[in-house]
Amino acid sequence: MAIEYSHENIWFDKWRVDDAEREFYERKYLPAVGNPHARSCASRPIGVASKGGRGASGGGASADVLNRITKLEDDNSYLTKRVAALEQTIINLTNQIDSLNVSGAKTTTTSVSQKQPEKKPVAEEEDEDDDIDLFGSDDEEEDAEAARIREERLKAYAEKKSKKPGPIAKSSVLLDCKPWDDETDMKAMENEVRKIEMDGLLWGAAKLNPLAFGINKLSILCTVEDEKVSIDDLCEKIQEIEDYVQSVDIAAFNKI
């Protein structure tokens, strides 16, 4: 029986349906023998409630137990299927591993058999032994000759490498040549200085710079090789030009 209102339906007889469903499962899963409550339920028609309205509390507990049993059976069936699938997977993997081990063993055996050297006949081995020179005189002579040739080549290479010229050390020197007085011909002085020639000496630019009292000095640049030209010797040669040069000073000295 249902009463319909404006906004909702109320089902007042739902407890009857619940009791009938509970009694159905009790009759289906619980035997009537040895269970007075089950016999009373079996004797009562489905859908008729027991005394006390909606039924005793024991009936609700039995329905809950039945629901749990059903759920456990479903879980047990699912787990059984999963375990069977895992067992089959393990069996397949074991078979594959065994087949790989067998094929690997065959491959190893084949490679070892191929690497075994062939045995020579006994007659050939005896012939080879007869050809062996126990004294080895010829081999020693050849080894000595090869060692001598190698030593000569190494010695020649070392001498050639030692004679190879390295980088030439050079210096740039600025010299100040001072005259006797303001009447000294500075152009003639420069010409006389440039006449000095030495191996490794190269003259550069020159200019006149004021010294004092209207007297100018000759600043001349030169490049020298350090191993061939001594600056002291060069200054002495310039000072030997006594008609024009009073003294010589080193204004700048730079390594190149």
mmCIF file of C-alpha atoms in Angstrom:
data_model
loop_
_atom_site.group_PDB
_atom_site.id
_atom_site.type_symbol
_atom_site.label_atom_id
_atom_site.label_comp_id
_atom_site.label_asym_id
_atom_site.label_seq_id
_atom_site.Cartn_x
_atom_site.Cartn_y
_atom_site.Cartn_z
ATOM 1 C CA MET A 1 0.000 0.000 0.000
ATOM 2 C CA ALA A 2 1.350 3.351 -0.964
ATOM 3 C CA ILE A 3 0.010 6.828 -0.278
ATOM 4 C CA GLU A 4 0.910 9.486 -2.825
ATOM 5 C CA TYR A 5 1.353 13.005 -1.626
ATOM 6 C CA SER A 6 2.062 16.113 -3.600
ATOM 7 C CA HIS A 7 5.869 15.807 -3.474
ATOM 8 C CA GLU A 8 6.803 12.208 -2.483
ATOM 9 C CA ASN A 9 5.652 8.562 -2.278
ATOM 10 C CA ILE A 10 5.745 6.711 1.050
ATOM 11 C CA TRP A 11 5.968 2.913 1.003
ATOM 12 C CA PHE A 12 4.492 1.723 4.298
ATOM 13 C CA ASP A 13 4.609 -2.011 3.425
ATOM 14 C CA LYS A 14 8.341 -2.238 2.697
ATOM 15 C CA TRP A 15 8.956 -4.271 5.861
ATOM 16 C CA ARG A 16 6.749 -7.042 4.506
ATOM 17 C CA VAL A 17 8.906 -7.360 1.397
ATOM 18 C CA ASP A 18 12.079 -7.383 3.527
ATOM 19 C CA ASP A 19 10.702 -10.169 5.740
ATOM 20 C CA ALA A 20 9.662 -12.230 2.737
ATOM 21 C CA GLU A 21 13.138 -11.900 1.173
ATOM 22 C CA ARG A 22 14.834 -12.887 4.445
ATOM 23 C CA GLU A 23 12.615 -15.968 4.824
ATOM 24 C CA PHE A 24 13.361 -17.014 1.248
ATOM 25 C CA TYR A 25 17.119 -17.043 1.847
ATOM 26 C CA GLU A 26 16.692 -18.800 5.219
ATOM 27 C CA ARG A 27 14.734 -21.591 3.597
ATOM 28 C CA LYS A 28 17.236 -21.810 0.748
ATOM 29 C CA TYR A 29 20.508 -21.904 2.716
ATOM 30 C CA LEU A 30 19.576 -23.081 6.245
ATOM 31 C CA PRO A 31 18.232 -26.673 6.645
ATOM 32 C CA ALA A 32 15.086 -27.082 8.668
ATOM 33 C CA VAL A 33 16.490 -30.061 10.635
ATOM 34 C CA GLY A 34 17.823 -29.094 14.068
ATOM 35 C CA ASN A 35 16.780 -25.446 13.729
ATOM 36 C CA PRO A 36 13.440 -24.682 15.413
ATOM 37 C CA HIS A 37 13.485 -21.158 14.137
ATOM 38 C CA ALA A 38 14.002 -22.375 10.599
ATOM 39 C CA ARG A 39 11.122 -24.873 10.984
ATOM 40 C CA SER A 40 8.858 -22.128 12.198
ATOM 41 C CA CYS A 41 9.896 -20.000 9.295
ATOM 42 C CA ALA A 42 9.381 -22.890 6.888
ATOM 43 C CA SER A 43 5.911 -23.574 8.223
ATOM 44 C CA ARG A 44 4.952 -19.927 7.869
ATOM 45 C CA PRO A 45 3.991 -18.740 4.369
ATOM 46 C CA ILE A 46 6.339 -16.313 2.627
ATOM 47 C CA GLY A 47 5.272 -12.757 3.214
ATOM 48 C CA VAL A 48 3.538 -13.415 6.581
ATOM 49 C CA ALA A 49 5.314 -11.714 9.407
ATOM 50 C CA SER A 50 6.042 -13.404 12.686
ATOM 51 C CA LYS A 51 4.592 -12.215 15.924
ATOM 52 C CA GLY A 52 5.893 -8.937 17.046
ATOM 53 C CA GLY A 53 5.437 -6.910 13.862
ATOM 54 C CA ARG A 54 8.461 -6.954 11.494
ATOM 55 C CA GLY A 55 10.074 -10.101 12.974
ATOM 56 C CA ALA A 56 12.541 -10.939 15.666
ATOM 57 C CA SER A 57 16.051 -9.550 15.798
ATOM 58 C CA GLY A 58 17.480 -13.044 15.186
ATOM 59 C CA GLY A 59 16.040 -13.063 11.679
ATOM 60 C CA GLY A 60 17.856 -9.809 10.780
ATOM 61 C CA ALA A 61 21.130 -11.242 12.015
ATOM 62 C CA SER A 62 20.645 -14.397 9.915
ATOM 63 C CA ALA A 63 20.078 -12.335 6.785
ATOM 64 C CA ASP A 64 23.254 -10.381 7.471
ATOM 65 C CA VAL A 65 25.185 -13.658 7.872
ATOM 66 C CA LEU A 66 23.771 -14.951 4.589
ATOM 67 C CA ASN A 67 24.830 -11.775 2.803
ATOM 68 C CA ARG A 68 28.360 -12.120 4.178
ATOM 69 C CA ILE A 69 28.519 -15.778 3.170
ATOM 70 C CA THR A 70 27.448 -14.908 -0.370
ATOM 71 C CA LYS A 71 30.094 -12.179 -0.580
ATOM 72 C CA LEU A 72 32.791 -14.525 0.738
ATOM 73 C CA GLU A 73 31.853 -17.161 -1.823
ATOM 74 C CA ASP A 74 32.171 -14.603 -4.618
ATOM 75 C CA ASP A 75 35.544 -13.439 -3.313
ATOM 76 C CA ASN A 76 36.715 -17.034 -2.974
ATOM 77 C CA SER A 77 35.741 -17.787 -6.569
ATOM 78 C CA TYR A 78 37.559 -14.680 -7.830
ATOM 79 C CA LEU A 79 40.719 -15.476 -5.864
ATOM 80 C CA THR A 80 40.684 -19.073 -7.073
ATOM 81 C CA LYS A 81 40.624 -17.901 -10.685
ATOM 82 C CA ARG A 82 43.462 -15.436 -10.065
ATOM 83 C CA VAL A 83 45.641 -18.074 -8.384
ATOM 84 C CA ALA A 84 45.058 -20.474 -11.274
ATOM 85 C CA ALA A 85 46.078 -17.755 -13.772
ATOM 86 C CA LEU A 86 49.260 -16.987 -11.798
ATOM 87 C CA GLU A 87 50.175 -20.667 -11.623
ATOM 88 C CA GLN A 88 49.797 -20.980 -15.390
ATOM 89 C CA THR A 89 51.998 -17.875 -15.896
ATOM 90 C CA ILE A 90 54.715 -19.330 -13.665
ATOM 91 C CA ILE A 91 54.616 -22.607 -15.592
ATOM 92 C CA ASN A 92 54.995 -20.746 -18.918
ATOM 93 C CA LEU A 93 57.947 -18.723 -17.636
ATOM 94 C CA THR A 94 59.659 -21.846 -16.299
ATOM 95 C CA ASN A 95 59.310 -23.551 -19.677
ATOM 96 C CA GLN A 96 60.793 -20.523 -21.462
ATOM 97 C CA ILE A 97 63.784 -20.395 -19.092
ATOM 98 C CA ASP A 98 64.442 -24.102 -19.581
ATOM 99 C CA SER A 99 64.350 -23.711 -23.362
ATOM 100 C CA LEU A 100 66.788 -20.763 -23.214
ATOM 101 C CA ASN A 101 69.202 -22.715 -21.009
ATOM 102 C CA VAL A 102 69.143 -25.660 -23.394
ATOM 103 C CA SER A 103 69.804 -23.469 -26.461
ATOM 104 C CA GLY A 104 72.646 -21.632 -24.664
ATOM 105 C CA ALA A 105 74.307 -24.885 -23.713
ATOM 106 C CA LYS A 106 74.151 -26.083 -27.315
ATOM 107 C CA THR A 107 75.710 -22.822 -28.570
ATOM 108 C CA THR A 108 78.561 -23.037 -26.036
ATOM 109 C CA THR A 109 79.298 -26.618 -26.985
ATOM 110 C CA THR A 110 79.404 -25.708 -30.678
ATOM 111 C CA SER A 111 81.776 -22.746 -30.151
ATOM 112 C CA VAL A 112 84.146 -24.827 -28.002
ATOM 113 C CA SER A 113 84.262 -27.564 -30.599
ATOM 114 C CA GLN A 114 85.051 -25.025 -33.334
ATOM 115 C CA LYS A 115 87.911 -23.475 -31.330
ATOM 116 C CA GLN A 116 89.722 -26.751 -30.728
ATOM 117 C CA PRO A 117 92.893 -26.826 -32.842
ATOM 118 C CA GLU A 118 93.328 -29.535 -35.336
ATOM 119 C CA LYS A 119 95.878 -32.111 -34.376
ATOM 120 C CA LYS A 120 98.730 -32.527 -36.791
ATOM 121 C CA PRO A 121 99.954 -35.950 -37.738
ATOM 122 C CA VAL A 122 102.910 -37.301 -35.805
ATOM 123 C CA ALA A 123 105.104 -37.369 -38.927
ATOM 124 C CA GLU A 124 104.609 -33.629 -39.566
ATOM 125 C CA GLU A 125 105.475 -32.798 -35.969
ATOM 126 C CA GLU A 126 108.700 -34.784 -36.217
ATOM 127 C CA ASP A 127 109.648 -32.949 -39.430
ATOM 128 C CA GLU A 128 109.111 -29.597 -37.739
ATOM 129 C CA ASP A 129 111.277 -30.672 -34.819
ATOM 130 C CA ASP A 130 114.070 -31.620 -37.225
ATOM 131 C CA ASP A 131 113.985 -28.126 -38.789
ATOM 132 C CA ILE A 132 114.570 -26.413 -35.434
ATOM 133 C CA ASP A 133 118.077 -25.001 -34.994
ATOM 134 C CA LEU A 134 119.015 -25.586 -31.383
ATOM 135 C CA PHE A 135 121.978 -23.216 -31.512
ATOM 136 C CA GLY A 136 120.179 -20.370 -33.292
ATOM 137 C CA SER A 137 123.343 -18.815 -34.687
ATOM 138 C CA ASP A 138 121.688 -17.279 -37.756
ATOM 139 C CA ASP A 139 118.903 -15.712 -35.703
ATOM 140 C CA GLU A 140 121.383 -14.189 -33.282
ATOM 141 C CA GLU A 141 123.363 -12.619 -36.119
ATOM 142 C CA GLU A 142 120.203 -11.155 -37.641
ATOM 143 C CA ASP A 143 119.082 -9.802 -34.263
ATOM 144 C CA ALA A 144 122.467 -8.153 -33.680
ATOM 145 C CA GLU A 145 122.406 -6.546 -37.133
ATOM 146 C CA ALA A 146 118.863 -5.261 -36.591
ATOM 147 C CA ALA A 147 119.818 -3.847 -33.185
ATOM 148 C CA ARG A 148 122.847 -2.068 -34.682
ATOM 149 C CA ILE A 149 120.758 -0.507 -37.445
ATOM 150 C CA ARG A 150 118.135 0.609 -34.935
ATOM 151 C CA GLU A 151 120.775 2.230 -32.705
ATOM 152 C CA GLU A 152 122.266 4.089 -35.668
ATOM 153 C CA ARG A 153 118.888 5.424 -36.700
ATOM 154 C CA LEU A 154 118.076 6.561 -33.162
ATOM 155 C CA LYS A 155 121.437 8.302 -32.882
ATOM 156 C CA ALA A 156 120.950 10.096 -36.216
ATOM 157 C CA TYR A 157 117.476 11.193 -35.181
ATOM 158 C CA ALA A 158 118.765 12.542 -31.855
ATOM 159 C CA GLU A 159 121.527 14.530 -33.591
ATOM 160 C CA LYS A 160 119.087 15.947 -36.118
ATOM 161 C CA LYS A 161 116.698 16.961 -33.383
ATOM 162 C CA SER A 162 119.467 18.633 -31.357
ATOM 163 C CA LYS A 163 120.592 20.672 -34.390
ATOM 164 C CA LYS A 164 117.095 21.872 -35.121
ATOM 165 C CA PRO A 165 117.095 25.645 -34.563
ATOM 166 C CA GLY A 166 114.834 26.913 -31.825
ATOM 167 C CA PRO A 167 113.207 30.316 -31.558
ATOM 168 C CA ILE A 168 115.738 33.172 -31.926
ATOM 169 C CA ALA A 169 115.864 35.492 -28.931
ATOM 170 C CA LYS A 170 115.822 39.143 -30.006
ATOM 171 C CA SER A 171 115.757 42.495 -28.238
ATOM 172 C CA SER A 172 114.656 45.978 -29.208
ATOM 173 C CA VAL A 173 117.075 48.680 -27.969
ATOM 174 C CA LEU A 174 116.686 52.466 -28.054
ATOM 175 C CA LEU A 175 120.037 54.286 -27.911
ATOM 176 C CA ASP A 176 120.574 57.989 -27.115
ATOM 177 C CA CYS A 177 123.691 59.358 -28.844
ATOM 178 C CA LYS A 178 124.744 62.722 -27.374
ATOM 179 C CA PRO A 179 126.873 65.204 -29.410
ATOM 180 C CA TRP A 180 129.637 67.486 -28.202
ATOM 181 C CA ASP A 181 127.804 70.744 -28.748
ATOM 182 C CA ASP A 182 125.042 72.392 -30.698
ATOM 183 C CA GLU A 183 127.282 72.753 -33.756
ATOM 184 C CA THR A 184 127.627 68.997 -34.288
ATOM 185 C CA ASP A 185 126.178 67.755 -37.575
ATOM 186 C CA MET A 186 123.458 65.362 -36.364
ATOM 187 C CA LYS A 187 122.742 64.009 -39.850
ATOM 188 C CA ALA A 188 126.385 63.060 -40.280
ATOM 189 C CA MET A 189 126.298 61.466 -36.834
ATOM 190 C CA GLU A 190 123.333 59.302 -37.839
ATOM 191 C CA ASN A 191 125.058 58.220 -41.054
ATOM 192 C CA GLU A 192 128.197 57.213 -39.164
ATOM 193 C CA VAL A 193 126.187 55.233 -36.611
ATOM 194 C CA ARG A 194 124.310 53.358 -39.344
ATOM 195 C CA LYS A 195 127.621 52.400 -40.940
ATOM 196 C CA ILE A 196 128.270 50.073 -38.013
ATOM 197 C CA GLU A 197 127.473 46.529 -39.177
ATOM 198 C CA MET A 198 127.328 43.400 -37.031
ATOM 199 C CA ASP A 199 125.866 39.940 -37.547
ATOM 200 C CA GLY A 200 122.400 40.031 -35.984
ATOM 201 C CA LEU A 201 122.126 43.864 -35.913
ATOM 202 C CA LEU A 202 119.318 45.721 -37.688
ATOM 203 C CA TRP A 203 118.963 49.497 -37.483
ATOM 204 C CA GLY A 204 115.534 51.076 -37.252
ATOM 205 C CA ALA A 205 114.018 54.553 -37.095
ATOM 206 C CA ALA A 206 115.823 57.563 -35.677
ATOM 207 C CA LYS A 207 114.851 61.081 -34.617
ATOM 208 C CA LEU A 208 116.293 64.125 -32.847
ATOM 209 C CA ASN A 209 115.120 64.947 -29.332
ATOM 210 C CA PRO A 210 116.017 68.116 -27.394
ATOM 211 C CA LEU A 211 118.649 67.642 -24.708
ATOM 212 C CA ALA A 212 119.558 71.057 -23.163
ATOM 213 C CA PHE A 213 120.668 74.554 -24.141
ATOM 214 C CA GLY A 214 119.535 74.079 -27.717
ATOM 215 C CA ILE A 215 121.457 70.815 -28.060
ATOM 216 C CA ASN A 216 119.664 67.785 -29.561
ATOM 217 C CA LYS A 217 120.427 64.115 -29.080
ATOM 218 C CA LEU A 218 120.047 61.326 -31.632
ATOM 219 C CA SER A 219 117.592 58.621 -30.508
ATOM 220 C CA ILE A 220 118.005 55.618 -32.765
ATOM 221 C CA LEU A 221 116.237 52.254 -32.550
ATOM 222 C CA CYS A 222 117.879 48.917 -33.347
ATOM 223 C CA THR A 223 116.962 45.222 -33.166
ATOM 224 C CA VAL A 224 119.631 42.731 -32.117
ATOM 225 C CA GLU A 225 119.885 38.953 -31.758
ATOM 226 C CA ASP A 226 120.890 38.245 -28.184
ATOM 227 C CA GLU A 227 123.257 35.391 -29.014
ATOM 228 C CA LYS A 228 125.146 37.342 -31.700
ATOM 229 C CA VAL A 229 125.217 40.994 -30.602
ATOM 230 C CA SER A 230 126.418 42.419 -27.308
ATOM 231 C CA ILE A 231 124.923 45.808 -26.429
ATOM 232 C CA ASP A 232 128.097 46.821 -24.625
ATOM 233 C CA ASP A 233 130.196 46.128 -27.728
ATOM 234 C CA LEU A 234 127.737 48.096 -29.847
ATOM 235 C CA CYS A 235 127.912 51.090 -27.507
ATOM 236 C CA GLU A 236 131.735 51.000 -27.607
ATOM 237 C CA LYS A 237 131.702 51.000 -31.417
ATOM 238 C CA ILE A 238 129.393 54.051 -31.432
ATOM 239 C CA GLN A 239 131.608 55.900 -28.932
ATOM 240 C CA GLU A 240 134.577 55.306 -31.203
ATOM 241 C CA ILE A 241 133.005 57.893 -33.532
ATOM 242 C CA GLU A 242 134.713 60.626 -31.501
ATOM 243 C CA ASP A 243 134.196 63.412 -34.021
ATOM 244 C CA TYR A 244 130.419 63.371 -33.472
ATOM 245 C CA VAL A 245 129.551 61.297 -30.390
ATOM 246 C CA GLN A 246 130.333 62.341 -26.834
ATOM 247 C CA SER A 247 128.466 59.490 -25.052
ATOM 248 C CA VAL A 248 125.856 56.788 -25.578
ATOM 249 C CA ASP A 249 123.039 55.833 -23.194
ATOM 250 C CA ILE A 250 120.520 52.961 -23.348
ATOM 251 C CA ALA A 251 117.130 54.654 -23.212
ATOM 252 C CA ALA A 252 114.990 51.488 -23.538
ATOM 253 C CA PHE A 253 115.609 47.760 -23.695
ATOM 254 C CA ASN A 254 112.780 45.316 -24.521
ATOM 255 C CA LYS A 255 112.766 41.595 -25.268
ATOM 256 C CA ILE A 256 110.938 40.565 -28.433
#
